[in-house]
């Protein structure tokens, strides 16, 4: 088998798969290289939430586009990805949060997210039946936010890459980036195989910094452990994804397609590093936090817990850019939002690569930027 | 997809033999990959019933010997437990 292709993508998560799909569709010969199985990184560990409620123009517009892709995926990829617009409700228990949400809502509306709105505590209970509204001032609610099933989305993209003639190498670890004549030439694997390509994309999620270092390029992405759990399936309760930003809060939703509740929270203090160990503390805390918001879930049984990595950048925004090494691109650092961003990010990455030198990259996703302006709805 | 002669491999998630074989056809070589492509092993019993059957299918379709097969990642809790009990523990 020939060891060369037009484009090599490192990373078999949502970003690598979506980027590979859009490049294949445009006629490129793609090779996707993944050190484990597909989705073995963060993508297979995420909870499948999809929202458009962000605070920067770039992320809001990308998410409007992504939701369009998700809602069309059944037709486009020929696979049911269980897209369901069940909505997202961000809860405000303080005046400060309320004001922040109100100001975010007007920013979001100005960038085209028309159906996001403030709901008071009474209306919050109506859109989220069973919600305990104690101490609640209201929330930021967007009914067109939703959910999908990560394994199906990645599998749909990968099957398309294959049908366009691309190759998938699983259980293949990239160990070096090949360079020559001032540009990228391909990759070498840990087993010593070499693959040639004129373009190499670093879509290695939480490992993006390691891949960057192989080419001598600093990619400021830090892994951070996040735990999650899932319950047995029960009747669908029509509750949107609930997001509680308080220190003892969390986020959880119910899958429309099989009734399972899935949830996680951001630990304080945070847990840096690649660890995917599960803790008993989480198994005690997450149920508490869920029951505080929806007490009626008390008898629902947890069947599994796990952990994965967020891939954080200093300002909470992704990195999508070319690099100083000609032909070497980076699409990583999705800061815990990579699944939802994936479809639009893949489309945008493909555009950037195909129109290299003609269209400028998005400034707020640039590799070398001022990382001090924070995304507020992390 | 499912036909009348098709055996159920994963009872919890209602996954048939032909669905598992289809996943192997898509490139799955481990029970972990089969689980993620089909959901077989993700159900209430967490694969206790179906794992052996999936490994047998992988062995027969791909010529793997049982010693070569990687164990599936085991995740707690090993028995389903109610949210309320966990919250109070
Ligand atoms: C608990 C939890 C909940 C989350 N919930 C959500 C959510 O609701 N919605 C949402 O949008 N996002 C969520 N996320 C975040 C989301 O999972 C990530 O942002 C997203 O999956 C990142 O995708 P990726 O393709 O960039 O990275 P990954 O999926 O990690 O893919 C990168 C791949 O690169 C591979 N790789 C690394 N090094 C090498 C190498 N040297 N050679 C070959 N391959 C290599 C890895 O094995 C990995 O599979 C959550 C994350 C966690 C942990
Ligand atoms: S029989 Fe497959 S998970 Fe229970």
PDB file of N, CA and C in Angstrom, chain A residues 37-39 44-45 79 149 151 155 159 162 170-171 229 231-232 257-258 260 276 278 280 283-284 286-288 290-291 297-307, chain B residues 13 22-23 25-30 32-33 35-39 41-46 70 73-89:
ATOM      1  N   UNK A  37      -8.085   3.506  19.672  1.00  0.00           N
ATOM      2  CA  UNK A  37      -9.213   3.294  18.771  1.00  0.00           C
ATOM      3  C   UNK A  37      -9.891   4.643  18.543  1.00  0.00           C
ATOM      4  N   UNK A  38     -10.765   4.717  17.549  1.00  0.00           N
ATOM      5  CA  UNK A  38     -11.458   5.972  17.262  1.00  0.00           C
ATOM      6  C   UNK A  38     -12.262   6.388  18.494  1.00  0.00           C
ATOM      7  N   UNK A  39     -12.210   7.638  18.845  1.00  0.00           N
ATOM      8  CA  UNK A  39     -12.940   8.164  20.020  1.00  0.00           C
ATOM      9  C   UNK A  39     -12.292   7.781  21.353  1.00  0.00           C
ATOM     10  N   UNK A  44     -14.845  10.272  23.021  1.00  0.00           N
ATOM     11  CA  UNK A  44     -15.645   9.169  23.535  1.00  0.00           C
ATOM     12  C   UNK A  44     -15.988   9.311  25.007  1.00  0.00           C
ATOM     13  N   UNK A  45     -15.528  10.364  25.635  1.00  0.00           N
ATOM     14  CA  UNK A  45     -15.753  10.553  27.073  1.00  0.00           C
ATOM     15  C   UNK A  45     -16.654  11.743  27.352  1.00  0.00           C
ATOM     16  N   UNK A  79     -26.436   8.228   8.775  1.00  0.00           N
ATOM     17  CA  UNK A  79     -26.411   7.522  10.058  1.00  0.00           C
ATOM     18  C   UNK A  79     -27.171   8.375  11.073  1.00  0.00           C
ATOM     19  N   UNK A 149     -25.018  11.891  19.708  1.00  0.00           N
ATOM     20  CA  UNK A 149     -24.257  10.759  20.225  1.00  0.00           C
ATOM     21  C   UNK A 149     -22.882  10.735  19.564  1.00  0.00           C
ATOM     22  N   UNK A 151     -20.152   8.805  19.403  1.00  0.00           N
ATOM     23  CA  UNK A 151     -19.606   7.668  18.654  1.00  0.00           C
ATOM     24  C   UNK A 151     -20.231   7.586  17.266  1.00  0.00           C
ATOM     25  N   UNK A 155     -18.185   7.936  13.785  1.00  0.00           N
ATOM     26  CA  UNK A 155     -18.288   6.793  12.879  1.00  0.00           C
ATOM     27  C   UNK A 155     -18.847   7.234  11.517  1.00  0.00           C
ATOM     28  N   UNK A 159     -16.657   6.702   8.128  1.00  0.00           N
ATOM     29  CA  UNK A 159     -17.134   5.875   7.009  1.00  0.00           C
ATOM     30  C   UNK A 159     -17.118   6.674   5.714  1.00  0.00           C
ATOM     31  N   UNK A 162     -13.566   6.944   4.399  1.00  0.00           N
ATOM     32  CA  UNK A 162     -13.191   5.692   3.725  1.00  0.00           C
ATOM     33  C   UNK A 162     -13.836   5.610   2.345  1.00  0.00           C
ATOM     34  N   UNK A 170      -5.747   2.989  12.891  1.00  0.00           N
ATOM     35  CA  UNK A 170      -5.949   3.016  14.338  1.00  0.00           C
ATOM     36  C   UNK A 170      -4.790   2.280  15.011  1.00  0.00           C
ATOM     37  N   UNK A 171      -4.673   2.412  16.316  1.00  0.00           N
ATOM     38  CA  UNK A 171      -3.579   1.808  17.091  1.00  0.00           C
ATOM     39  C   UNK A 171      -2.224   2.122  16.442  1.00  0.00           C
ATOM     40  N   UNK A 229     -20.688  10.619  34.712  1.00  0.00           N
ATOM     41  CA  UNK A 229     -21.409   9.376  35.001  1.00  0.00           C
ATOM     42  C   UNK A 229     -22.640   9.283  34.121  1.00  0.00           C
ATOM     43  N   UNK A 231     -26.600   7.106  33.839  1.00  0.00           N
ATOM     44  CA  UNK A 231     -27.578   6.273  34.538  1.00  0.00           C
ATOM     45  C   UNK A 231     -28.213   5.285  33.569  1.00  0.00           C
ATOM     46  N   UNK A 232     -29.002   4.405  34.129  1.00  0.00           N
ATOM     47  CA  UNK A 232     -29.873   3.569  33.312  1.00  0.00           C
ATOM     48  C   UNK A 232     -30.858   4.483  32.558  1.00  0.00           C
ATOM     49  N   UNK A 257     -32.866   9.599  23.001  1.00  0.00           N
ATOM     50  CA  UNK A 257     -33.009   8.328  22.280  1.00  0.00           C
ATOM     51  C   UNK A 257     -33.078   7.111  23.185  1.00  0.00           C
ATOM     52  N   UNK A 258     -32.539   7.193  24.404  1.00  0.00           N
ATOM     53  CA  UNK A 258     -32.612   5.998  25.253  1.00  0.00           C
ATOM     54  C   UNK A 258     -32.887   6.293  26.726  1.00  0.00           C
ATOM     55  N   UNK A 260     -31.239   7.746  29.088  1.00  0.00           N
ATOM     56  CA  UNK A 260     -30.170   7.782  30.087  1.00  0.00           C
ATOM     57  C   UNK A 260     -29.847   9.218  30.478  1.00  0.00           C
ATOM     58  N   UNK A 276      -7.121   9.681  33.688  1.00  0.00           N
ATOM     59  CA  UNK A 276      -8.540   9.394  33.441  1.00  0.00           C
ATOM     60  C   UNK A 276      -9.065   8.480  34.546  1.00  0.00           C
ATOM     61  N   UNK A 278     -11.144   7.514  37.891  1.00  0.00           N
ATOM     62  CA  UNK A 278     -12.422   7.924  38.480  1.00  0.00           C
ATOM     63  C   UNK A 278     -12.276   8.010  39.993  1.00  0.00           C
ATOM     64  N   UNK A 280     -14.234   8.217  43.979  1.00  0.00           N
ATOM     65  CA  UNK A 280     -15.447   7.985  44.774  1.00  0.00           C
ATOM     66  C   UNK A 280     -16.111   9.313  45.113  1.00  0.00           C
ATOM     67  N   UNK A 283     -18.486  10.181  42.533  1.00  0.00           N
ATOM     68  CA  UNK A 283     -19.650   9.287  42.539  1.00  0.00           C
ATOM     69  C   UNK A 283     -20.622   9.646  43.663  1.00  0.00           C
ATOM     70  N   UNK A 284     -20.136  10.363  44.645  1.00  0.00           N
ATOM     71  CA  UNK A 284     -20.989  10.860  45.718  1.00  0.00           C
ATOM     72  C   UNK A 284     -21.509  12.267  45.396  1.00  0.00           C
ATOM     73  N   UNK A 286     -21.673  14.033  42.378  1.00  0.00           N
ATOM     74  CA  UNK A 286     -22.495  14.277  41.179  1.00  0.00           C
ATOM     75  C   UNK A 286     -23.958  13.939  41.436  1.00  0.00           C
ATOM     76  N   UNK A 287     -24.267  12.769  42.034  1.00  0.00           N
ATOM     77  CA  UNK A 287     -25.664  12.485  42.362  1.00  0.00           C
ATOM     78  C   UNK A 287     -26.271  13.554  43.277  1.00  0.00           C
ATOM     79  N   UNK A 288     -25.507  14.030  44.270  1.00  0.00           N
ATOM     80  CA  UNK A 288     -26.012  15.106  45.145  1.00  0.00           C
ATOM     81  C   UNK A 288     -26.410  16.323  44.354  1.00  0.00           C
ATOM     82  N   UNK A 290     -27.101  16.536  41.201  1.00  0.00           N
ATOM     83  CA  UNK A 290     -28.255  16.285  40.333  1.00  0.00           C
ATOM     84  C   UNK A 290     -29.558  16.331  41.134  1.00  0.00           C
ATOM     85  N   UNK A 291     -29.535  15.697  42.316  1.00  0.00           N
ATOM     86  CA  UNK A 291     -30.770  15.615  43.105  1.00  0.00           C
ATOM     87  C   UNK A 291     -31.155  16.968  43.693  1.00  0.00           C
ATOM     88  N   UNK A 297     -35.262  12.474  40.655  1.00  0.00           N
ATOM     89  CA  UNK A 297     -34.386  11.472  40.041  1.00  0.00           C
ATOM     90  C   UNK A 297     -33.807  10.493  41.066  1.00  0.00           C
ATOM     91  N   UNK A 298     -34.169  10.652  42.357  1.00  0.00           N
ATOM     92  CA  UNK A 298     -33.564   9.846  43.427  1.00  0.00           C
ATOM     93  C   UNK A 298     -33.435   8.350  43.127  1.00  0.00           C
ATOM     94  N   UNK A 299     -34.464   7.678  42.606  1.00  0.00           N
ATOM     95  CA  UNK A 299     -34.328   6.224  42.406  1.00  0.00           C
ATOM     96  C   UNK A 299     -33.590   5.808  41.139  1.00  0.00           C
ATOM     97  N   UNK A 300     -33.262   6.747  40.263  1.00  0.00           N
ATOM     98  CA  UNK A 300     -32.617   6.376  38.997  1.00  0.00           C
ATOM     99  C   UNK A 300     -31.210   5.858  39.278  1.00  0.00           C
ATOM    100  N   UNK A 301     -30.863   4.746  38.652  1.00  0.00           N
ATOM    101  CA  UNK A 301     -29.601   4.075  38.986  1.00  0.00           C
ATOM    102  C   UNK A 301     -28.444   4.479  38.073  1.00  0.00           C
ATOM    103  N   UNK A 302     -27.307   4.734  38.704  1.00  0.00           N
ATOM    104  CA  UNK A 302     -26.070   5.006  37.969  1.00  0.00           C
ATOM    105  C   UNK A 302     -25.483   3.675  37.511  1.00  0.00           C
ATOM    106  N   UNK A 303     -25.118   3.580  36.233  1.00  0.00           N
ATOM    107  CA  UNK A 303     -24.521   2.308  35.799  1.00  0.00           C
ATOM    108  C   UNK A 303     -23.029   2.412  35.503  1.00  0.00           C
ATOM    109  N   UNK A 304     -22.498   3.647  35.335  1.00  0.00           N
ATOM    110  CA  UNK A 304     -21.085   3.713  34.930  1.00  0.00           C
ATOM    111  C   UNK A 304     -20.535   5.094  35.250  1.00  0.00           C
ATOM    112  N   UNK A 305     -19.273   5.158  35.619  1.00  0.00           N
ATOM    113  CA  UNK A 305     -18.574   6.435  35.751  1.00  0.00           C
ATOM    114  C   UNK A 305     -17.237   6.336  35.023  1.00  0.00           C
ATOM    115  N   UNK A 306     -16.710   7.486  34.583  1.00  0.00           N
ATOM    116  CA  UNK A 306     -15.419   7.487  33.876  1.00  0.00           C
ATOM    117  C   UNK A 306     -14.866   8.893  33.958  1.00  0.00           C
ATOM    118  N   UNK A 307     -13.714   9.110  33.319  1.00  0.00           N
ATOM    119  CA  UNK A 307     -13.141  10.454  33.272  1.00  0.00           C
ATOM    120  C   UNK A 307     -12.455  10.657  31.932  1.00  0.00           C
TER     121      UNK A 307
ATOM    122  N   UNK B  13     -28.747  -4.088  25.568  1.00  0.00           N
ATOM    123  CA  UNK B  13     -28.859  -3.034  24.557  1.00  0.00           C
ATOM    124  C   UNK B  13     -29.524  -3.549  23.282  1.00  0.00           C
ATOM    125  N   UNK B  22     -21.082  -6.517  11.636  1.00  0.00           N
ATOM    126  CA  UNK B  22     -20.971  -5.298  10.823  1.00  0.00           C
ATOM    127  C   UNK B  22     -19.893  -4.364  11.395  1.00  0.00           C
ATOM    128  N   UNK B  23     -19.835  -4.261  12.724  1.00  0.00           N
ATOM    129  CA  UNK B  23     -18.816  -3.410  13.360  1.00  0.00           C
ATOM    130  C   UNK B  23     -17.417  -3.961  13.087  1.00  0.00           C
ATOM    131  N   UNK B  25     -16.635  -5.597  10.493  1.00  0.00           N
ATOM    132  CA  UNK B  25     -16.412  -5.245   9.086  1.00  0.00           C
ATOM    133  C   UNK B  25     -15.957  -3.798   8.913  1.00  0.00           C
ATOM    134  N   UNK B  26     -16.384  -2.924   9.834  1.00  0.00           N
ATOM    135  CA  UNK B  26     -15.973  -1.512   9.762  1.00  0.00           C
ATOM    136  C   UNK B  26     -14.582  -1.297  10.325  1.00  0.00           C
ATOM    137  N   UNK B  27     -13.958  -2.359  10.814  1.00  0.00           N
ATOM    138  CA  UNK B  27     -12.569  -2.222  11.260  1.00  0.00           C
ATOM    139  C   UNK B  27     -12.359  -2.449  12.748  1.00  0.00           C
ATOM    140  N   UNK B  28     -13.418  -2.764  13.498  1.00  0.00           N
ATOM    141  CA  UNK B  28     -13.231  -3.000  14.934  1.00  0.00           C
ATOM    142  C   UNK B  28     -12.435  -4.279  15.151  1.00  0.00           C
ATOM    143  N   UNK B  29     -11.407  -4.217  16.002  1.00  0.00           N
ATOM    144  CA  UNK B  29     -10.609  -5.411  16.293  1.00  0.00           C
ATOM    145  C   UNK B  29     -10.609  -5.742  17.778  1.00  0.00           C
ATOM    146  N   UNK B  30     -11.264  -4.913  18.599  1.00  0.00           N
ATOM    147  CA  UNK B  30     -11.295  -5.157  20.040  1.00  0.00           C
ATOM    148  C   UNK B  30     -12.734  -5.015  20.552  1.00  0.00           C
ATOM    149  N   UNK B  32     -13.596  -3.301  22.998  1.00  0.00           N
ATOM    150  CA  UNK B  32     -13.795  -1.879  23.291  1.00  0.00           C
ATOM    151  C   UNK B  32     -14.345  -1.137  22.066  1.00  0.00           C
ATOM    152  N   UNK B  33     -13.800  -1.457  20.888  1.00  0.00           N
ATOM    153  CA  UNK B  33     -14.286  -0.783  19.674  1.00  0.00           C
ATOM    154  C   UNK B  33     -15.703  -1.239  19.319  1.00  0.00           C
ATOM    155  N   UNK B  35     -17.923  -2.178  21.352  1.00  0.00           N
ATOM    156  CA  UNK B  35     -18.795  -1.521  22.327  1.00  0.00           C
ATOM    157  C   UNK B  35     -19.128  -0.105  21.864  1.00  0.00           C
ATOM    158  N   UNK B  36     -18.115   0.616  21.391  1.00  0.00           N
ATOM    159  CA  UNK B  36     -18.357   2.006  21.014  1.00  0.00           C
ATOM    160  C   UNK B  36     -19.092   2.150  19.693  1.00  0.00           C
ATOM    161  N   UNK B  37     -18.954   1.150  18.820  1.00  0.00           N
ATOM    162  CA  UNK B  37     -19.684   1.235  17.550  1.00  0.00           C
ATOM    163  C   UNK B  37     -21.125   0.772  17.683  1.00  0.00           C
ATOM    164  N   UNK B  38     -21.368  -0.239  18.540  1.00  0.00           N
ATOM    165  CA  UNK B  38     -22.714  -0.837  18.557  1.00  0.00           C
ATOM    166  C   UNK B  38     -23.474  -0.598  19.860  1.00  0.00           C
ATOM    167  N   UNK B  39     -22.797  -0.199  20.918  1.00  0.00           N
ATOM    168  CA  UNK B  39     -23.322  -0.108  22.278  1.00  0.00           C
ATOM    169  C   UNK B  39     -23.362  -1.474  22.977  1.00  0.00           C
ATOM    170  N   UNK B  41     -22.465  -4.059  25.329  1.00  0.00           N
ATOM    171  CA  UNK B  41     -21.587  -3.993  26.499  1.00  0.00           C
ATOM    172  C   UNK B  41     -21.772  -2.715  27.295  1.00  0.00           C
ATOM    173  N   UNK B  42     -22.590  -1.791  26.778  1.00  0.00           N
ATOM    174  CA  UNK B  42     -22.791  -0.524  27.482  1.00  0.00           C
ATOM    175  C   UNK B  42     -24.054  -0.548  28.333  1.00  0.00           C
ATOM    176  N   UNK B  43     -24.697  -1.707  28.414  1.00  0.00           N
ATOM    177  CA  UNK B  43     -26.024  -1.741  29.045  1.00  0.00           C
ATOM    178  C   UNK B  43     -25.981  -1.894  30.553  1.00  0.00           C
ATOM    179  N   UNK B  44     -27.127  -2.216  31.080  1.00  0.00           N
ATOM    180  CA  UNK B  44     -27.356  -2.287  32.513  1.00  0.00           C
ATOM    181  C   UNK B  44     -26.362  -3.207  33.208  1.00  0.00           C
ATOM    182  N   UNK B  45     -26.033  -4.335  32.582  1.00  0.00           N
ATOM    183  CA  UNK B  45     -25.120  -5.291  33.238  1.00  0.00           C
ATOM    184  C   UNK B  45     -23.672  -4.973  32.931  1.00  0.00           C
ATOM    185  N   UNK B  46     -23.429  -3.909  32.156  1.00  0.00           N
ATOM    186  CA  UNK B  46     -22.059  -3.476  31.850  1.00  0.00           C
ATOM    187  C   UNK B  46     -21.223  -4.588  31.210  1.00  0.00           C
ATOM    188  N   UNK B  70      -7.512  -7.970  24.264  1.00  0.00           N
ATOM    189  CA  UNK B  70      -7.364  -7.006  25.351  1.00  0.00           C
ATOM    190  C   UNK B  70      -8.618  -6.995  26.208  1.00  0.00           C
ATOM    191  N   UNK B  73     -12.103  -2.149  29.315  1.00  0.00           N
ATOM    192  CA  UNK B  73     -11.970  -1.310  30.500  1.00  0.00           C
ATOM    193  C   UNK B  73     -13.162  -1.540  31.424  1.00  0.00           C
ATOM    194  N   UNK B  74     -12.889  -1.821  32.688  1.00  0.00           N
ATOM    195  CA  UNK B  74     -13.964  -2.017  33.666  1.00  0.00           C
ATOM    196  C   UNK B  74     -14.225  -0.704  34.382  1.00  0.00           C
ATOM    197  N   UNK B  75     -15.485  -0.342  34.518  1.00  0.00           N
ATOM    198  CA  UNK B  75     -15.769   0.926  35.168  1.00  0.00           C
ATOM    199  C   UNK B  75     -16.728   0.727  36.340  1.00  0.00           C
ATOM    200  N   UNK B  76     -16.489   1.469  37.403  1.00  0.00           N
ATOM    201  CA  UNK B  76     -17.390   1.384  38.545  1.00  0.00           C
ATOM    202  C   UNK B  76     -18.605   2.281  38.288  1.00  0.00           C
ATOM    203  N   UNK B  77     -19.745   2.208  39.009  1.00  0.00           N
ATOM    204  CA  UNK B  77     -20.013   1.172  40.001  1.00  0.00           C
ATOM    205  C   UNK B  77     -20.280  -0.157  39.307  1.00  0.00           C
ATOM    206  N   UNK B  78     -19.873  -1.261  39.913  1.00  0.00           N
ATOM    207  CA  UNK B  78     -20.009  -2.542  39.235  1.00  0.00           C
ATOM    208  C   UNK B  78     -21.447  -3.048  39.251  1.00  0.00           C
ATOM    209  N   UNK B  79     -22.244  -2.584  40.193  1.00  0.00           N
ATOM    210  CA  UNK B  79     -23.680  -2.866  40.185  1.00  0.00           C
ATOM    211  C   UNK B  79     -24.387  -1.525  40.093  1.00  0.00           C
ATOM    212  N   UNK B  80     -25.485  -1.444  39.321  1.00  0.00           N
ATOM    213  CA  UNK B  80     -26.222  -0.174  39.276  1.00  0.00           C
ATOM    214  C   UNK B  80     -26.667   0.257  40.678  1.00  0.00           C
ATOM    215  N   UNK B  81     -26.466   1.526  41.005  1.00  0.00           N
ATOM    216  CA  UNK B  81     -26.826   2.036  42.331  1.00  0.00           C
ATOM    217  C   UNK B  81     -27.629   3.318  42.161  1.00  0.00           C
ATOM    218  N   UNK B  82     -28.686   3.485  42.956  1.00  0.00           N
ATOM    219  CA  UNK B  82     -29.551   4.656  42.839  1.00  0.00           C
ATOM    220  C   UNK B  82     -28.808   5.944  43.196  1.00  0.00           C
ATOM    221  N   UNK B  83     -29.148   7.018  42.495  1.00  0.00           N
ATOM    222  CA  UNK B  83     -28.545   8.332  42.751  1.00  0.00           C
ATOM    223  C   UNK B  83     -28.647   8.696  44.229  1.00  0.00           C
ATOM    224  N   UNK B  84     -29.807   8.425  44.807  1.00  0.00           N
ATOM    225  CA  UNK B  84     -30.049   8.811  46.199  1.00  0.00           C
ATOM    226  C   UNK B  84     -29.077   8.094  47.139  1.00  0.00           C
ATOM    227  N   UNK B  85     -28.857   6.810  46.880  1.00  0.00           N
ATOM    228  CA  UNK B  85     -27.954   6.039  47.741  1.00  0.00           C
ATOM    229  C   UNK B  85     -26.526   6.564  47.612  1.00  0.00           C
ATOM    230  N   UNK B  86     -26.129   6.879  46.391  1.00  0.00           N
ATOM    231  CA  UNK B  86     -24.779   7.418  46.185  1.00  0.00           C
ATOM    232  C   UNK B  86     -24.635   8.792  46.838  1.00  0.00           C
ATOM    233  N   UNK B  87     -25.689   9.598  46.711  1.00  0.00           N
ATOM    234  CA  UNK B  87     -25.638  10.953  47.273  1.00  0.00           C
ATOM    235  C   UNK B  87     -25.510  10.910  48.790  1.00  0.00           C
ATOM    236  N   UNK B  88     -26.109   9.907  49.410  1.00  0.00           N
ATOM    237  CA  UNK B  88     -26.093   9.829  50.868  1.00  0.00           C
ATOM    238  C   UNK B  88     -24.895   9.050  51.398  1.00  0.00           C
ATOM    239  N   UNK B  89     -24.091   8.477  50.493  1.00  0.00           N
ATOM    240  CA  UNK B  89     -23.031   7.567  50.962  1.00  0.00           C
ATOM    241  C   UNK B  89     -21.827   8.329  51.517  1.00  0.00           C
TER     242      UNK B  89
END
